[in-house]
PDB file of C-alpha atoms in Angstrom:
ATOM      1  CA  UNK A 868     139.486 -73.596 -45.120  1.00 62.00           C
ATOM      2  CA  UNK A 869     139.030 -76.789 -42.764  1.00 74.00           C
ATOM      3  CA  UNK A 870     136.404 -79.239 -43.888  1.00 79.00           C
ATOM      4  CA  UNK A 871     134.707 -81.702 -41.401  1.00 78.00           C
ATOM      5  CA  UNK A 872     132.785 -84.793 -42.392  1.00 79.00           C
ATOM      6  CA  UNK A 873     129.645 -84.384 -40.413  1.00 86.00           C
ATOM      7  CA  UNK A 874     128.180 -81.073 -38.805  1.00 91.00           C
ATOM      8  CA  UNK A 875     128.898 -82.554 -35.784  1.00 93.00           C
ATOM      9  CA  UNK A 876     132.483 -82.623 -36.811  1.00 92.00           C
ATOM     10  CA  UNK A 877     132.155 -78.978 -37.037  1.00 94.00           C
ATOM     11  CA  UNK A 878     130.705 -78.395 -34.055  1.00 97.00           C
ATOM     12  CA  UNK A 879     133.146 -80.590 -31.868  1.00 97.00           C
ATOM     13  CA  UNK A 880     136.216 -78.665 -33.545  1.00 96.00           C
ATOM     14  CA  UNK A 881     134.637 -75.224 -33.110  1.00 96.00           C
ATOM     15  CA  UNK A 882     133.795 -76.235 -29.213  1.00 97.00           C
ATOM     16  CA  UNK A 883     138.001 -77.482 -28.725  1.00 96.00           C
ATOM     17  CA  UNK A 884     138.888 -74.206 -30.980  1.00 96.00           C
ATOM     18  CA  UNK A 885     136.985 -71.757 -28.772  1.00 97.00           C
ATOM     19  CA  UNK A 886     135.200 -73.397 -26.190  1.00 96.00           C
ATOM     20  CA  UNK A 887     134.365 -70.508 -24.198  1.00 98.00           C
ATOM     21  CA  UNK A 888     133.596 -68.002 -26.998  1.00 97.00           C
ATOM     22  CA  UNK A 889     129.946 -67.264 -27.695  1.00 97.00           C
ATOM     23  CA  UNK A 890     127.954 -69.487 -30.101  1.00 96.00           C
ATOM     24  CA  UNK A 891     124.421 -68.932 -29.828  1.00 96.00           C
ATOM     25  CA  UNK A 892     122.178 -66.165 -28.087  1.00 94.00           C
ATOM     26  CA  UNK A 893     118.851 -66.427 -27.242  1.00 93.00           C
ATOM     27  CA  UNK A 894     116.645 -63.816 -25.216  1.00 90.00           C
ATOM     28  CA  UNK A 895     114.944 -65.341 -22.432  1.00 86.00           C
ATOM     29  CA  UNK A 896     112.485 -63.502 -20.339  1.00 87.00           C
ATOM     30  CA  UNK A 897     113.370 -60.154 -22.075  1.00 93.00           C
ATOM     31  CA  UNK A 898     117.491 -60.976 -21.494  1.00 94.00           C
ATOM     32  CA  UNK A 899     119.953 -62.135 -23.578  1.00 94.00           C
ATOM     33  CA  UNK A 900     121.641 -65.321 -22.307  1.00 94.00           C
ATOM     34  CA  UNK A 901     124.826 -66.708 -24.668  1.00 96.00           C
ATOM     35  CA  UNK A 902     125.423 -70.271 -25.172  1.00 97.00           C
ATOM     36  CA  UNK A 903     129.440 -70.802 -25.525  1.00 98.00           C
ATOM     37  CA  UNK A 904     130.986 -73.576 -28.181  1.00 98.00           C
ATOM     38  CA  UNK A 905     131.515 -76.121 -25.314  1.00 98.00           C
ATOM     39  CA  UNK A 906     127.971 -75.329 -23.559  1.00 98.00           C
ATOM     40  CA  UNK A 907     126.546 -75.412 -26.992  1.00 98.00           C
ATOM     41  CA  UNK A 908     128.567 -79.392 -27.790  1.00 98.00           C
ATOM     42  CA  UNK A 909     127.725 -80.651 -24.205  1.00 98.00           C
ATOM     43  CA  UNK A 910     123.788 -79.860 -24.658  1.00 98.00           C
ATOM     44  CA  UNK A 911     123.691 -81.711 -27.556  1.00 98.00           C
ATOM     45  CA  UNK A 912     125.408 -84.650 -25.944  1.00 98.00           C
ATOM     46  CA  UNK A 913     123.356 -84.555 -22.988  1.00 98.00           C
ATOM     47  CA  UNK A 914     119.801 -84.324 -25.388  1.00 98.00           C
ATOM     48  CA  UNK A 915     121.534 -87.228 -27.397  1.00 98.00           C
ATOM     49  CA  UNK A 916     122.302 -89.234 -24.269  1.00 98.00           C
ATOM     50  CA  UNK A 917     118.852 -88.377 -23.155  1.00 98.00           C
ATOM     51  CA  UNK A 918     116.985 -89.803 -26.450  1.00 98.00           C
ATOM     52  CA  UNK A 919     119.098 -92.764 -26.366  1.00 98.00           C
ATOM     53  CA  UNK A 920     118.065 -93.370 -22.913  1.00 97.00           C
ATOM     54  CA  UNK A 921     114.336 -92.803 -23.882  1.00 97.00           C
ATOM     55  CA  UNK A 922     115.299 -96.142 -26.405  1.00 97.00           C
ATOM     56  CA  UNK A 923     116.362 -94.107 -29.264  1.00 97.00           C
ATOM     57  CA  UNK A 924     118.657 -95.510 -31.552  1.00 95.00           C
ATOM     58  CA  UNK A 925     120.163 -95.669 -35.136  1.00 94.00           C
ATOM     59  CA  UNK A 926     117.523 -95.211 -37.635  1.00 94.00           C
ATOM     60  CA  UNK A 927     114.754 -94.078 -35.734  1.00 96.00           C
ATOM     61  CA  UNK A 928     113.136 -90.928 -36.530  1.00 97.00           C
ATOM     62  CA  UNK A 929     112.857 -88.082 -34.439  1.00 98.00           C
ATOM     63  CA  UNK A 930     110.314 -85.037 -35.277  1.00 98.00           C
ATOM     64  CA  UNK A 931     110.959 -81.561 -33.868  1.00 97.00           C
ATOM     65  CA  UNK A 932     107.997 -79.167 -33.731  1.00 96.00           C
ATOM     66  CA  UNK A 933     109.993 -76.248 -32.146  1.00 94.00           C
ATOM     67  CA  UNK A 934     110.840 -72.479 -33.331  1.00 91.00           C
ATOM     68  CA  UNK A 935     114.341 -71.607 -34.445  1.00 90.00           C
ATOM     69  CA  UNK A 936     115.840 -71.179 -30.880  1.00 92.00           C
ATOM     70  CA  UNK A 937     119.015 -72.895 -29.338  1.00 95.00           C
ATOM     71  CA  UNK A 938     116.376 -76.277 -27.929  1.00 95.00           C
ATOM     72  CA  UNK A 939     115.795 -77.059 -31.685  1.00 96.00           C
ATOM     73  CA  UNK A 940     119.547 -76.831 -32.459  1.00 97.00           C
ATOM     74  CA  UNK A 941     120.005 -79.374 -29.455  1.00 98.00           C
ATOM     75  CA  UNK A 942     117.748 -81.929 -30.287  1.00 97.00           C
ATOM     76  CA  UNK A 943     118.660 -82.079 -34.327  1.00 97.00           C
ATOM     77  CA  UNK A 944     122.232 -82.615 -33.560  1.00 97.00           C
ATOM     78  CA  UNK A 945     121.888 -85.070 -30.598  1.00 97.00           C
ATOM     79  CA  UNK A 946     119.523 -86.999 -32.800  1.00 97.00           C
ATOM     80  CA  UNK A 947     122.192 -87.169 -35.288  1.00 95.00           C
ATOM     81  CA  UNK A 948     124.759 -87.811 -32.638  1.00 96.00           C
ATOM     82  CA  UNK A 949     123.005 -91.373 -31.982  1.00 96.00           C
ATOM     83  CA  UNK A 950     122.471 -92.359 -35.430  1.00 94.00           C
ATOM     84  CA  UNK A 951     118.806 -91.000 -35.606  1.00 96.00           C
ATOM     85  CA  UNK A 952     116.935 -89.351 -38.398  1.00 95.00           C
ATOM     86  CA  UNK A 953     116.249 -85.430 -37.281  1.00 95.00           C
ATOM     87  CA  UNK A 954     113.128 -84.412 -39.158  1.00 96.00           C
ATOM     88  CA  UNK A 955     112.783 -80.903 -38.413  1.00 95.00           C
ATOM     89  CA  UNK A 956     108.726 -79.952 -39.167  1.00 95.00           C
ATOM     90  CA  UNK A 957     108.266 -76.173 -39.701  1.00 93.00           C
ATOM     91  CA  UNK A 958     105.756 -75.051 -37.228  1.00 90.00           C
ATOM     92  CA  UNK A 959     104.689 -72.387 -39.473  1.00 91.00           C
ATOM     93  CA  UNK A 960     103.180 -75.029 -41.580  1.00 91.00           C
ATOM     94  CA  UNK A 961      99.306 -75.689 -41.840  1.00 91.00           C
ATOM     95  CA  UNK A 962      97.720 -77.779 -39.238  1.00 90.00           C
ATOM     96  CA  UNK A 963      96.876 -80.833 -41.344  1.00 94.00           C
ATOM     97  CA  UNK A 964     100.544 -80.533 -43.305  1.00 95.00           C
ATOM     98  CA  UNK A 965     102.195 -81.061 -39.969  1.00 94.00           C
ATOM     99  CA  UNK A 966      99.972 -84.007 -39.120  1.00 95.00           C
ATOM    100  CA  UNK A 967     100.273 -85.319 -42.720  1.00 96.00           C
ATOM    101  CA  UNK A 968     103.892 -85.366 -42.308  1.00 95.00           C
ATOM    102  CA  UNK A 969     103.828 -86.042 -38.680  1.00 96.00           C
ATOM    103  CA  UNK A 970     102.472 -89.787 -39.995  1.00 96.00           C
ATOM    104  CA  UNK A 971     104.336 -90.123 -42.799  1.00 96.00           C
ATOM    105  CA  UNK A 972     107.185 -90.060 -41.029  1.00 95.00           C
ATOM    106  CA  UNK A 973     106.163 -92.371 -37.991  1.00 96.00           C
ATOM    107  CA  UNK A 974     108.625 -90.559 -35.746  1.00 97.00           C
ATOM    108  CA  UNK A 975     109.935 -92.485 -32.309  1.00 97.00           C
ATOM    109  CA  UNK A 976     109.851 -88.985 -30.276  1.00 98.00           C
ATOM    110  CA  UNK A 977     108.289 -85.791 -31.305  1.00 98.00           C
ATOM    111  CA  UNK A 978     109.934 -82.878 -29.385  1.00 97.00           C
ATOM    112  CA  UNK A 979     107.591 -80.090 -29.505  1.00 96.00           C
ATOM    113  CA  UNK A 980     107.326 -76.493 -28.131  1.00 91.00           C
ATOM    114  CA  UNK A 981     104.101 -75.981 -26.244  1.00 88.00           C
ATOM    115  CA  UNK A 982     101.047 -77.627 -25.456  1.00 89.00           C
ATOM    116  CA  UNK A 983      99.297 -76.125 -28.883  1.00 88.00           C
ATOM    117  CA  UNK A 984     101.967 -78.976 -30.471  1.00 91.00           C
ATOM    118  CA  UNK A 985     100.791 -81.317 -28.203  1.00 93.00           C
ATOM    119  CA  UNK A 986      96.978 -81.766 -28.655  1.00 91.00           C
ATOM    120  CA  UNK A 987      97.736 -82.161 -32.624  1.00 92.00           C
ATOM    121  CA  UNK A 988     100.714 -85.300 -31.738  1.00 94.00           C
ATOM    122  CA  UNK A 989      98.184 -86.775 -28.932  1.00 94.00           C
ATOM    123  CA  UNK A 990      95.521 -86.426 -31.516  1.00 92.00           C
ATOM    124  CA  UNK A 991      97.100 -87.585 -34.788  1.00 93.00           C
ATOM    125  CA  UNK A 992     100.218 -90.236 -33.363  1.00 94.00           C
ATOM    126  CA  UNK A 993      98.618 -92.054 -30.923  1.00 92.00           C
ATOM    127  CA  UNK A 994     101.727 -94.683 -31.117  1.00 92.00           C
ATOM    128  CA  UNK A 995     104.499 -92.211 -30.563  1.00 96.00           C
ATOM    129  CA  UNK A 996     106.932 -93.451 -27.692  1.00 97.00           C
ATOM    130  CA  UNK A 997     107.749 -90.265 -26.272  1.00 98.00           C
ATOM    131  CA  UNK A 998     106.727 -86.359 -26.914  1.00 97.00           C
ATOM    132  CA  UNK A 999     109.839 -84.164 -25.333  1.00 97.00           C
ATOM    133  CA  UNK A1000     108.169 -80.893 -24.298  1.00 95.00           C
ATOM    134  CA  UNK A1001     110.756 -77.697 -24.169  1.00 93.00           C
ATOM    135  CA  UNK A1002     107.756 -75.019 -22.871  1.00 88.00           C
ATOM    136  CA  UNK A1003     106.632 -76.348 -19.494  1.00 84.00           C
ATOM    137  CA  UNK A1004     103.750 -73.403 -19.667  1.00 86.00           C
ATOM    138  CA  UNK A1005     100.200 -75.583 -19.140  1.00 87.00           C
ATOM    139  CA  UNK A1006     101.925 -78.947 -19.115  1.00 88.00           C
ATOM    140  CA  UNK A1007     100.965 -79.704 -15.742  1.00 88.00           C
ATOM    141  CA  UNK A1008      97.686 -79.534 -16.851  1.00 90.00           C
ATOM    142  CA  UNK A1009      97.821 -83.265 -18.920  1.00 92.00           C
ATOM    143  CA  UNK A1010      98.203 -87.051 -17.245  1.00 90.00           C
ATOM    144  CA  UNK A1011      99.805 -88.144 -20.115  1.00 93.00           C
ATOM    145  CA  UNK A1012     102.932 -90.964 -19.284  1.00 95.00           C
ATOM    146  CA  UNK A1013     104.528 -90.522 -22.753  1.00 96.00           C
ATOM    147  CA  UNK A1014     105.878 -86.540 -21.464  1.00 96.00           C
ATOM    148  CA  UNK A1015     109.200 -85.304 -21.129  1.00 96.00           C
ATOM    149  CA  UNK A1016     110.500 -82.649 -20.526  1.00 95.00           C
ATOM    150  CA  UNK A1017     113.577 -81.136 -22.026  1.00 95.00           C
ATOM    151  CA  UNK A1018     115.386 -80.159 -18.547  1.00 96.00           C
ATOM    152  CA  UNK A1019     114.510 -84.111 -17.797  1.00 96.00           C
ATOM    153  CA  UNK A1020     115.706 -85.675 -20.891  1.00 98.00           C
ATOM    154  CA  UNK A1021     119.038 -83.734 -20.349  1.00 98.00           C
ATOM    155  CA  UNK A1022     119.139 -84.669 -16.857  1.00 98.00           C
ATOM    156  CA  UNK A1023     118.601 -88.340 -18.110  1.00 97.00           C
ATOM    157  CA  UNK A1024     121.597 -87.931 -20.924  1.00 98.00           C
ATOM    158  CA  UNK A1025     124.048 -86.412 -18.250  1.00 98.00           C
ATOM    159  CA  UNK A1026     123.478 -89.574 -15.580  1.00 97.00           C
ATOM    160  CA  UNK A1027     124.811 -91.796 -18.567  1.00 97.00           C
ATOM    161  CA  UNK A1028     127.712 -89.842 -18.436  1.00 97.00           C
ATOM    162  CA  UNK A1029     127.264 -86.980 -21.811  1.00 97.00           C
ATOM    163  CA  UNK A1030     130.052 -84.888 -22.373  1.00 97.00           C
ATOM    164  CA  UNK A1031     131.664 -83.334 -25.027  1.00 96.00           C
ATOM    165  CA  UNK A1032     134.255 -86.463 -24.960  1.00 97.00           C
ATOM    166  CA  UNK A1033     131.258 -88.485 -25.322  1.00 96.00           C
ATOM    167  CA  UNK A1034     129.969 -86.618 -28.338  1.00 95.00           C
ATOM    168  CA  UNK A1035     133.376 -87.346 -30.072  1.00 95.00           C
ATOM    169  CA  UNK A1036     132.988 -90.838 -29.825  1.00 95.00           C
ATOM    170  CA  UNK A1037     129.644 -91.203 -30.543  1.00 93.00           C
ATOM    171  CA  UNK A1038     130.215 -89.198 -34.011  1.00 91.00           C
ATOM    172  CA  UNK A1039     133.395 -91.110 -34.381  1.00 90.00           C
ATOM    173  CA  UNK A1040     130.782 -93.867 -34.650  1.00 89.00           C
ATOM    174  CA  UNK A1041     129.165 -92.105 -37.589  1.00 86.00           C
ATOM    175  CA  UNK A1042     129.981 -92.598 -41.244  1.00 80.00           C
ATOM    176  CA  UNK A1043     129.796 -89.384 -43.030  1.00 71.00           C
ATOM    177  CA  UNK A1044     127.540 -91.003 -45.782  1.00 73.00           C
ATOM    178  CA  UNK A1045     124.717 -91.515 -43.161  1.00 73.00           C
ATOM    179  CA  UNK A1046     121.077 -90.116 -43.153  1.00 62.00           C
ATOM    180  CA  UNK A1047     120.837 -88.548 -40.310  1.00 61.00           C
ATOM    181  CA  UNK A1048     118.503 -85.347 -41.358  1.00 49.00           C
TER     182      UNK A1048
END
Protein backbone atom coordinates (compact mmCIF):
# COMPACT_ATOMS: atom_id res chain seq x y z
CA UNK A 1 0.00 0.00 0.00
CA UNK A 2 1.55 3.52 -1.08
CA UNK A 3 1.39 6.21 1.54
CA UNK A 4 1.53 9.98 0.61
CA UNK A 5 2.30 12.78 3.02
CA UNK A 6 -0.49 15.16 2.32
CA UNK A 7 -3.96 14.41 0.56
CA UNK A 8 -2.77 16.37 -2.01
CA UNK A 9 0.02 13.92 -2.41
CA UNK A 10 -2.64 11.48 -3.05
CA UNK A 11 -4.42 13.22 -5.31
CA UNK A 12 -1.39 14.32 -7.59
CA UNK A 13 -0.25 10.50 -7.75
CA UNK A 14 -3.77 9.21 -8.45
CA UNK A 15 -4.13 12.11 -11.34
CA UNK A 16 -0.26 10.80 -13.01
CA UNK A 17 -1.56 7.03 -12.20
CA UNK A 18 -4.84 7.39 -14.10
CA UNK A 19 -5.33 10.69 -15.30
CA UNK A 20 -8.09 10.04 -17.53
CA UNK A 21 -10.04 7.50 -15.41
CA UNK A 22 -13.13 8.76 -13.62
CA UNK A 23 -12.84 10.36 -10.15
CA UNK A 24 -15.84 12.11 -9.23
CA UNK A 25 -19.53 12.24 -10.67
CA UNK A 26 -21.88 14.68 -10.12
CA UNK A 27 -25.47 15.03 -11.79
CA UNK A 28 -26.00 18.28 -13.23
CA UNK A 29 -29.26 19.33 -14.66
CA UNK A 30 -30.67 15.74 -14.33
CA UNK A 31 -27.16 14.23 -16.16
CA UNK A 32 -24.35 12.71 -14.92
CA UNK A 33 -21.11 14.52 -15.84
CA UNK A 34 -17.59 12.62 -14.56
CA UNK A 35 -14.71 14.53 -13.39
CA UNK A 36 -11.37 12.46 -14.43
CA UNK A 37 -8.08 12.32 -11.91
CA UNK A 38 -6.30 15.06 -13.99
CA UNK A 39 -9.62 17.30 -14.44
CA UNK A 40 -10.24 16.65 -10.84
CA UNK A 41 -6.00 17.90 -9.83
CA UNK A 42 -6.16 20.84 -12.37
CA UNK A 43 -9.53 22.33 -10.71
CA UNK A 44 -8.04 22.39 -7.61
CA UNK A 45 -4.99 24.16 -8.91
CA UNK A 46 -6.88 26.57 -10.80
CA UNK A 47 -9.38 27.37 -7.40
CA UNK A 48 -5.94 27.51 -5.50
CA UNK A 49 -4.37 29.85 -8.04
CA UNK A 50 -7.60 31.71 -7.97
CA UNK A 51 -7.65 32.30 -3.97
CA UNK A 52 -4.13 33.19 -4.05
CA UNK A 53 -4.85 35.72 -6.58
CA UNK A 54 -7.86 37.02 -4.48
CA UNK A 55 -4.64 37.67 -1.71
CA UNK A 56 -4.92 34.39 -0.10
CA UNK A 57 -2.05 33.04 1.46
CA UNK A 58 -0.45 30.71 4.13
CA UNK A 59 -2.42 30.79 7.21
CA UNK A 60 -5.42 32.42 6.25
CA UNK A 61 -8.63 30.80 6.73
CA UNK A 62 -10.97 29.91 4.23
CA UNK A 63 -14.79 28.88 5.12
CA UNK A 64 -16.80 26.73 2.71
CA UNK A 65 -20.60 26.81 3.06
CA UNK A 66 -21.26 24.35 0.13
CA UNK A 67 -23.04 20.74 -0.12
CA UNK A 68 -20.94 17.65 -0.66
CA UNK A 69 -20.51 18.08 -4.51
CA UNK A 70 -17.20 18.14 -6.61
CA UNK A 71 -17.02 22.61 -5.99
CA UNK A 72 -16.51 21.82 -2.22
CA UNK A 73 -13.83 19.19 -2.99
CA UNK A 74 -12.11 22.02 -5.16
CA UNK A 75 -11.96 24.71 -2.91
CA UNK A 76 -10.76 22.50 0.38
CA UNK A 77 -7.86 21.18 -1.49
CA UNK A 78 -6.78 24.39 -3.35
CA UNK A 79 -6.99 26.10 0.00
CA UNK A 80 -4.64 23.60 1.27
CA UNK A 81 -2.62 23.76 -1.88
CA UNK A 82 -1.59 27.51 -0.87
CA UNK A 83 -0.94 26.97 2.66
CA UNK A 84 -4.52 28.04 3.82
CA UNK A 85 -6.70 26.72 6.57
CA UNK A 86 -9.96 24.89 4.79
CA UNK A 87 -12.72 25.12 7.36
CA UNK A 88 -15.41 23.22 5.90
CA UNK A 89 -18.95 24.53 7.83
CA UNK A 90 -21.76 21.94 7.48
CA UNK A 91 -24.62 23.68 5.92
CA UNK A 92 -26.95 21.45 7.61
CA UNK A 93 -26.06 23.20 10.74
CA UNK A 94 -28.43 25.75 12.59
CA UNK A 95 -28.47 29.25 11.42
CA UNK A 96 -26.81 30.91 14.41
CA UNK A 97 -24.11 27.75 14.71
CA UNK A 98 -22.91 28.66 11.27
CA UNK A 99 -22.65 32.34 12.12
CA UNK A 100 -21.16 31.48 15.55
CA UNK A 101 -18.52 29.64 13.85
CA UNK A 102 -18.51 31.75 10.82
CA UNK A 103 -16.85 34.54 13.49
CA UNK A 104 -14.95 32.47 15.38
CA UNK A 105 -13.09 31.59 12.72
CA UNK A 106 -12.62 35.12 11.01
CA UNK A 107 -12.27 33.46 7.62
CA UNK A 108 -10.39 35.57 4.58
CA UNK A 109 -13.02 34.09 1.88
CA UNK A 110 -16.20 32.31 2.53
CA UNK A 111 -17.16 30.21 -0.55
CA UNK A 112 -20.73 29.55 -0.31
CA UNK A 113 -23.49 27.82 -2.38
CA UNK A 114 -26.40 30.13 -2.99
CA UNK A 115 -27.62 33.36 -2.13
CA UNK A 116 -29.54 31.80 1.18
CA UNK A 117 -25.50 31.55 2.35
CA UNK A 118 -25.04 34.85 1.39
CA UNK A 119 -27.49 37.13 3.33
CA UNK A 120 -26.23 35.21 6.68
CA UNK A 121 -22.04 36.09 5.61
CA UNK A 122 -23.21 39.79 4.44
CA UNK A 123 -25.12 39.92 7.64
CA UNK A 124 -22.83 38.37 10.27
CA UNK A 125 -18.92 39.07 8.54
CA UNK A 126 -19.13 42.32 7.45
CA UNK A 127 -15.07 42.29 7.15
CA UNK A 128 -14.75 39.24 4.98
CA UNK A 129 -12.45 39.99 1.84
CA UNK A 130 -14.14 37.95 -0.56
CA UNK A 131 -17.44 35.54 -0.64
CA UNK A 132 -16.80 32.95 -3.79
CA UNK A 133 -20.33 32.09 -4.95
CA UNK A 134 -20.59 28.46 -6.87
CA UNK A 135 -24.73 28.88 -7.61
CA UNK A 136 -25.03 31.94 -9.85
CA UNK A 137 -29.10 31.46 -9.40
CA UNK A 138 -30.30 35.22 -7.97
CA UNK A 139 -26.78 36.59 -7.75
CA UNK A 140 -27.34 39.15 -10.19
CA UNK A 141 -29.74 40.41 -8.03
CA UNK A 142 -26.91 42.00 -5.26
CA UNK A 143 -24.28 45.15 -5.89
CA UNK A 144 -22.06 43.72 -3.65
CA UNK A 145 -17.96 44.27 -4.81
CA UNK A 146 -16.71 41.52 -2.43
CA UNK A 147 -18.53 38.56 -5.13
CA UNK A 148 -16.96 35.96 -6.99
CA UNK A 149 -17.85 33.65 -8.71
CA UNK A 150 -16.45 30.19 -8.92
CA UNK A 151 -16.15 30.02 -12.95
CA UNK A 152 -14.23 33.59 -12.25
CA UNK A 153 -11.96 32.63 -9.52
CA UNK A 154 -10.88 29.63 -11.76
CA UNK A 155 -10.56 31.77 -14.66
CA UNK A 156 -8.35 34.06 -12.38
CA UNK A 157 -6.12 30.83 -11.09
CA UNK A 158 -5.64 29.57 -14.79
CA UNK A 159 -4.22 33.26 -16.12
CA UNK A 160 -1.43 32.72 -13.37
CA UNK A 161 -0.63 29.78 -15.08
CA UNK A 162 -2.51 26.55 -12.67
CA UNK A 163 -1.81 23.27 -13.75
CA UNK A 164 -1.38 20.10 -12.40
CA UNK A 165 2.61 20.83 -12.60
CA UNK A 166 1.81 23.77 -10.63
CA UNK A 167 -0.06 21.87 -7.96
CA UNK A 168 3.11 19.67 -7.49
CA UNK A 169 5.15 22.42 -6.65
CA UNK A 170 3.01 24.26 -4.67
CA UNK A 171 2.46 21.01 -2.32
CA UNK A 172 6.12 20.36 -2.67
CA UNK A 173 6.08 23.64 -0.73
CA UNK A 174 4.03 22.03 2.02
CA UNK A 175 5.36 20.29 5.10
CA UNK A 176 3.26 17.38 5.91
CA UNK A 177 2.99 18.56 9.62
CA UNK A 178 0.98 21.69 8.48
CA UNK A 179 -2.63 22.79 9.46
CA UNK A 180 -4.17 23.10 6.60
CA UNK A 181 -7.92 21.74 7.56
Amino acid sequence: MTTHATILDALLARAKAHGADRALLQKLRGRWAETSWSGYATAVAEVGEGLAGLGVGKGDKVAILVDNRPAMLYVDLGAQAIGAVSVPVLTAALHDDVVDVLRRIAPTVVVIQDTAWLDVVLASLPNVRHIVHVDTAGVAAYQEPRLVDDASLRETGRGAGASIDSLARRASALSAGEVVT
